[in-house]
Amino acid sequence: MVPSIIPPLLLIGPLAVALFLLTLPWFRESLPDAMASDHTSVRLLERIHLGSIAYVFILSMVALAEVIAGSSLTSFGDWLFIDPLGAIFMMLIGVVGLLTGVYSIGYIRHDVEAGLLDAGKVRVYYGFFSLFLFTMLLAVTANNIIMMWAAIEATTLGSAFLVGLYGQKSSLEAAWKYVIICTVGVAFGLYGTVLVFSNAADVLADPHQAVLWTALVGHAAELDPMLVKLAFVFALIGFGTKAGIFPMHAWLPDAHSEAPSPVSGLLSGVLLKCALLIVIRFYVITVGTVGIAFPQMLLLTLGVLSVGVSSLLFFVQQDLKRKLAYSSIENVGLIVVALGIGGPLGIAAALLHSINHSFTKALFFCSSGNVLMKYGTRDLRSVKGILRVAPVTGLLMMGCALALAGFPPFNIFVSEFMVFMAGLNEGYVWVMLLCALFLCVTIAGLVKMVADSVLGKSPETMAKGDVGWRALAPLAVLFVLVLTMGFAVPTPVSNLIQQATAVVLNGDSRPVVAAPWQSIPTVGKADTASAALVGGLPQTEISK
């Protein structure tokens, strides 16, 4: 591990912007009146916002480059820590945060012009956007397990005000539901965290090290198996609530559908994955203490249930954003199934699917924002002929639907293929058959949506013409990322996934630098499997 100033610098930028926009008295008191009559103040807010998201993106890419090169970064006595596993999720925050943040400019301007937001709420939006980025970055860079819990809890504060931004009855209800369910749910995560800490404090020679994840992993075999099992159950319930795992998912469809579309993209694309990262951290400790069988049973059960229930609810939804929200639950379930399968290919598939789903769902939610701007409704029964009314948005919606359905050459196909290959290789034939059946239901729902809303006959009164370039340019970049990850996973990303897979399998925070075609050893198993990525596709033959 290499001491570095990058982790604290990464956190300071968005936090400073959030405090500047939300708490400084002169700014809070004087700016809203100016914005009511002067667009210059709105432009100033946009520039501050762009500076914040650009700062996060640049610093996250700098940290990512150092991790890929073979250095795990640490600060403040190892309280902050960026290893290959955390770097994947930090990358998602930087990339998706930048693109949804840029998309926010055109989206929020439209809402202001439509009278949906006043000048003061623009400041609130951009302030809490930066605060949301800060809390997620803290969650993925924390090595202190207490701080992990606090950061996940803080993401609720950072995003609840964004969910209720419009101040309508439905959005306020969704925000309160989000706060109550996630606060109660994440409390279970605290119970699990305290159990692990108290047990480790009795075991470790230096009790102060009992809060550090890296120390816990190194001494996992010395922990009490029963306490660790209880802790993992609590952690899975608590942090699984924030990740949207069934049956703790009830907040997610309401919050995702009522939030501004770029925030929905962040919630689905990044926040759910940050919570999954904490589940993975506890998974590594649990496997080191009690073996793979116990966490595997829980993950496979909840994963299959998440895929099954959400696919059926996805099919019957008529609200576009609620439909996408249930799709997020389904894909989180598939990631959990891959984690439950385990092995090099299963873990690599889970991590790759996390990346692919983040890009695809951010693109889809922002595309739904274009539909909302054009049609003024999320009701698919009223949204017809998108391709004729807004051609670029219509093409993006078709591409998103094909990607989410898992068709080549889009990125979701690659990671879903890896999940199924991992499951079949490990002998989980019935689990994979159930997942395939439920995915067919989702595909049918996506086909119906495209046929009715994208390709259907457009309303005669609807003016033709797409939304502005500000709302299309960031989506074009996301679409390129979706295609790129489908054609060939870039070598740096492939290396990072292999290093992160080794962290999960070995319980070792030291990165393993390997070429994309090299296999990752499975520690503690008699057999080994290749998790290699060749040109973005898994090898068809898995050696044992």
PDB file of N, CA, C and O in Angstrom, residues 34-47 109 112-113:
ATOM      1  N   ALA A  34     -31.267  37.019  -6.939  1.00  0.00           N
ATOM      2  CA  ALA A  34     -30.610  37.392  -8.195  1.00  0.00           C
ATOM      3  C   ALA A  34     -30.997  36.438  -9.302  1.00  0.00           C
ATOM      4  O   ALA A  34     -31.215  36.847 -10.447  1.00  0.00           O
ATOM      5  N   MET A  35     -31.113  35.175  -8.977  1.00  0.00           N
ATOM      6  CA  MET A  35     -31.430  34.198 -10.011  1.00  0.00           C
ATOM      7  C   MET A  35     -32.832  34.377 -10.549  1.00  0.00           C
ATOM      8  O   MET A  35     -33.121  34.016 -11.681  1.00  0.00           O
ATOM      9  N   ALA A  36     -33.725  34.936  -9.720  1.00  0.00           N
ATOM     10  CA  ALA A  36     -35.104  35.083 -10.154  1.00  0.00           C
ATOM     11  C   ALA A  36     -35.222  36.013 -11.348  1.00  0.00           C
ATOM     12  O   ALA A  36     -36.155  35.910 -12.138  1.00  0.00           O
ATOM     13  N   SER A  37     -34.255  36.919 -11.503  1.00  0.00           N
ATOM     14  CA  SER A  37     -34.351  37.868 -12.609  1.00  0.00           C
ATOM     15  C   SER A  37     -33.105  37.902 -13.480  1.00  0.00           C
ATOM     16  O   SER A  37     -33.094  38.565 -14.501  1.00  0.00           O
ATOM     17  N   ASP A  38     -32.069  37.193 -13.073  1.00  0.00           N
ATOM     18  CA  ASP A  38     -30.797  37.305 -13.776  1.00  0.00           C
ATOM     19  C   ASP A  38     -30.256  35.907 -14.078  1.00  0.00           C
ATOM     20  O   ASP A  38     -29.881  35.154 -13.173  1.00  0.00           O
ATOM     21  N   HIS A  39     -30.196  35.568 -15.355  1.00  0.00           N
ATOM     22  CA  HIS A  39     -29.694  34.251 -15.759  1.00  0.00           C
ATOM     23  C   HIS A  39     -28.196  34.107 -15.515  1.00  0.00           C
ATOM     24  O   HIS A  39     -27.675  32.998 -15.527  1.00  0.00           O
ATOM     25  N   THR A  40     -27.504  35.220 -15.286  1.00  0.00           N
ATOM     26  CA  THR A  40     -26.070  35.140 -15.033  1.00  0.00           C
ATOM     27  C   THR A  40     -25.772  34.317 -13.792  1.00  0.00           C
ATOM     28  O   THR A  40     -24.814  33.545 -13.750  1.00  0.00           O
ATOM     29  N   SER A  41     -26.619  34.449 -12.770  1.00  0.00           N
ATOM     30  CA  SER A  41     -26.412  33.688 -11.539  1.00  0.00           C
ATOM     31  C   SER A  41     -26.623  32.194 -11.768  1.00  0.00           C
ATOM     32  O   SER A  41     -25.917  31.364 -11.206  1.00  0.00           O
ATOM     33  N   VAL A  42     -27.595  31.848 -12.616  1.00  0.00           N
ATOM     34  CA  VAL A  42     -27.807  30.445 -12.951  1.00  0.00           C
ATOM     35  C   VAL A  42     -26.586  29.898 -13.670  1.00  0.00           C
ATOM     36  O   VAL A  42     -26.128  28.775 -13.400  1.00  0.00           O
ATOM     37  N   ARG A  43     -26.050  30.693 -14.587  1.00  0.00           N
ATOM     38  CA  ARG A  43     -24.850  30.253 -15.309  1.00  0.00           C
ATOM     39  C   ARG A  43     -23.670  30.068 -14.352  1.00  0.00           C
ATOM     40  O   ARG A  43     -22.840  29.171 -14.537  1.00  0.00           O
ATOM     41  N   LEU A  44     -23.587  30.920 -13.313  1.00  0.00           N
ATOM     42  CA  LEU A  44     -22.523  30.778 -12.325  1.00  0.00           C
ATOM     43  C   LEU A  44     -22.665  29.452 -11.584  1.00  0.00           C
ATOM     44  O   LEU A  44     -21.682  28.731 -11.379  1.00  0.00           O
ATOM     45  N   LEU A  45     -23.896  29.109 -11.193  1.00  0.00           N
ATOM     46  CA  LEU A  45     -24.129  27.832 -10.540  1.00  0.00           C
ATOM     47  C   LEU A  45     -23.733  26.668 -11.440  1.00  0.00           C
ATOM     48  O   LEU A  45     -23.151  25.680 -10.983  1.00  0.00           O
ATOM     49  N   GLU A  46     -24.052  26.776 -12.713  1.00  0.00           N
ATOM     50  CA  GLU A  46     -23.701  25.713 -13.654  1.00  0.00           C
ATOM     51  C   GLU A  46     -22.194  25.567 -13.782  1.00  0.00           C
ATOM     52  O   GLU A  46     -21.681  24.440 -13.855  1.00  0.00           O
ATOM     53  N   ARG A  47     -21.471  26.679 -13.777  1.00  0.00           N
ATOM     54  CA  ARG A  47     -20.010  26.602 -13.883  1.00  0.00           C
ATOM     55  C   ARG A  47     -19.407  25.960 -12.636  1.00  0.00           C
ATOM     56  O   ARG A  47     -18.466  25.153 -12.727  1.00  0.00           O
ATOM     57  N   ARG A 109     -32.311  23.269 -16.892  1.00  0.00           N
ATOM     58  CA  ARG A 109     -32.748  24.477 -17.604  1.00  0.00           C
ATOM     59  C   ARG A 109     -34.159  24.301 -18.142  1.00  0.00           C
ATOM     60  O   ARG A 109     -34.987  25.219 -18.072  1.00  0.00           O
ATOM     61  N   VAL A 112     -36.639  24.604 -15.288  1.00  0.00           N
ATOM     62  CA  VAL A 112     -36.801  25.995 -14.854  1.00  0.00           C
ATOM     63  C   VAL A 112     -37.701  26.747 -15.830  1.00  0.00           C
ATOM     64  O   VAL A 112     -38.622  27.477 -15.438  1.00  0.00           O
ATOM     65  N   GLU A 113     -37.453  26.570 -17.117  1.00  0.00           N
ATOM     66  CA  GLU A 113     -38.277  27.244 -18.126  1.00  0.00           C
ATOM     67  C   GLU A 113     -39.724  26.767 -18.099  1.00  0.00           C
ATOM     68  O   GLU A 113     -40.648  27.534 -18.381  1.00  0.00           O
TER      69      GLU A 113
END
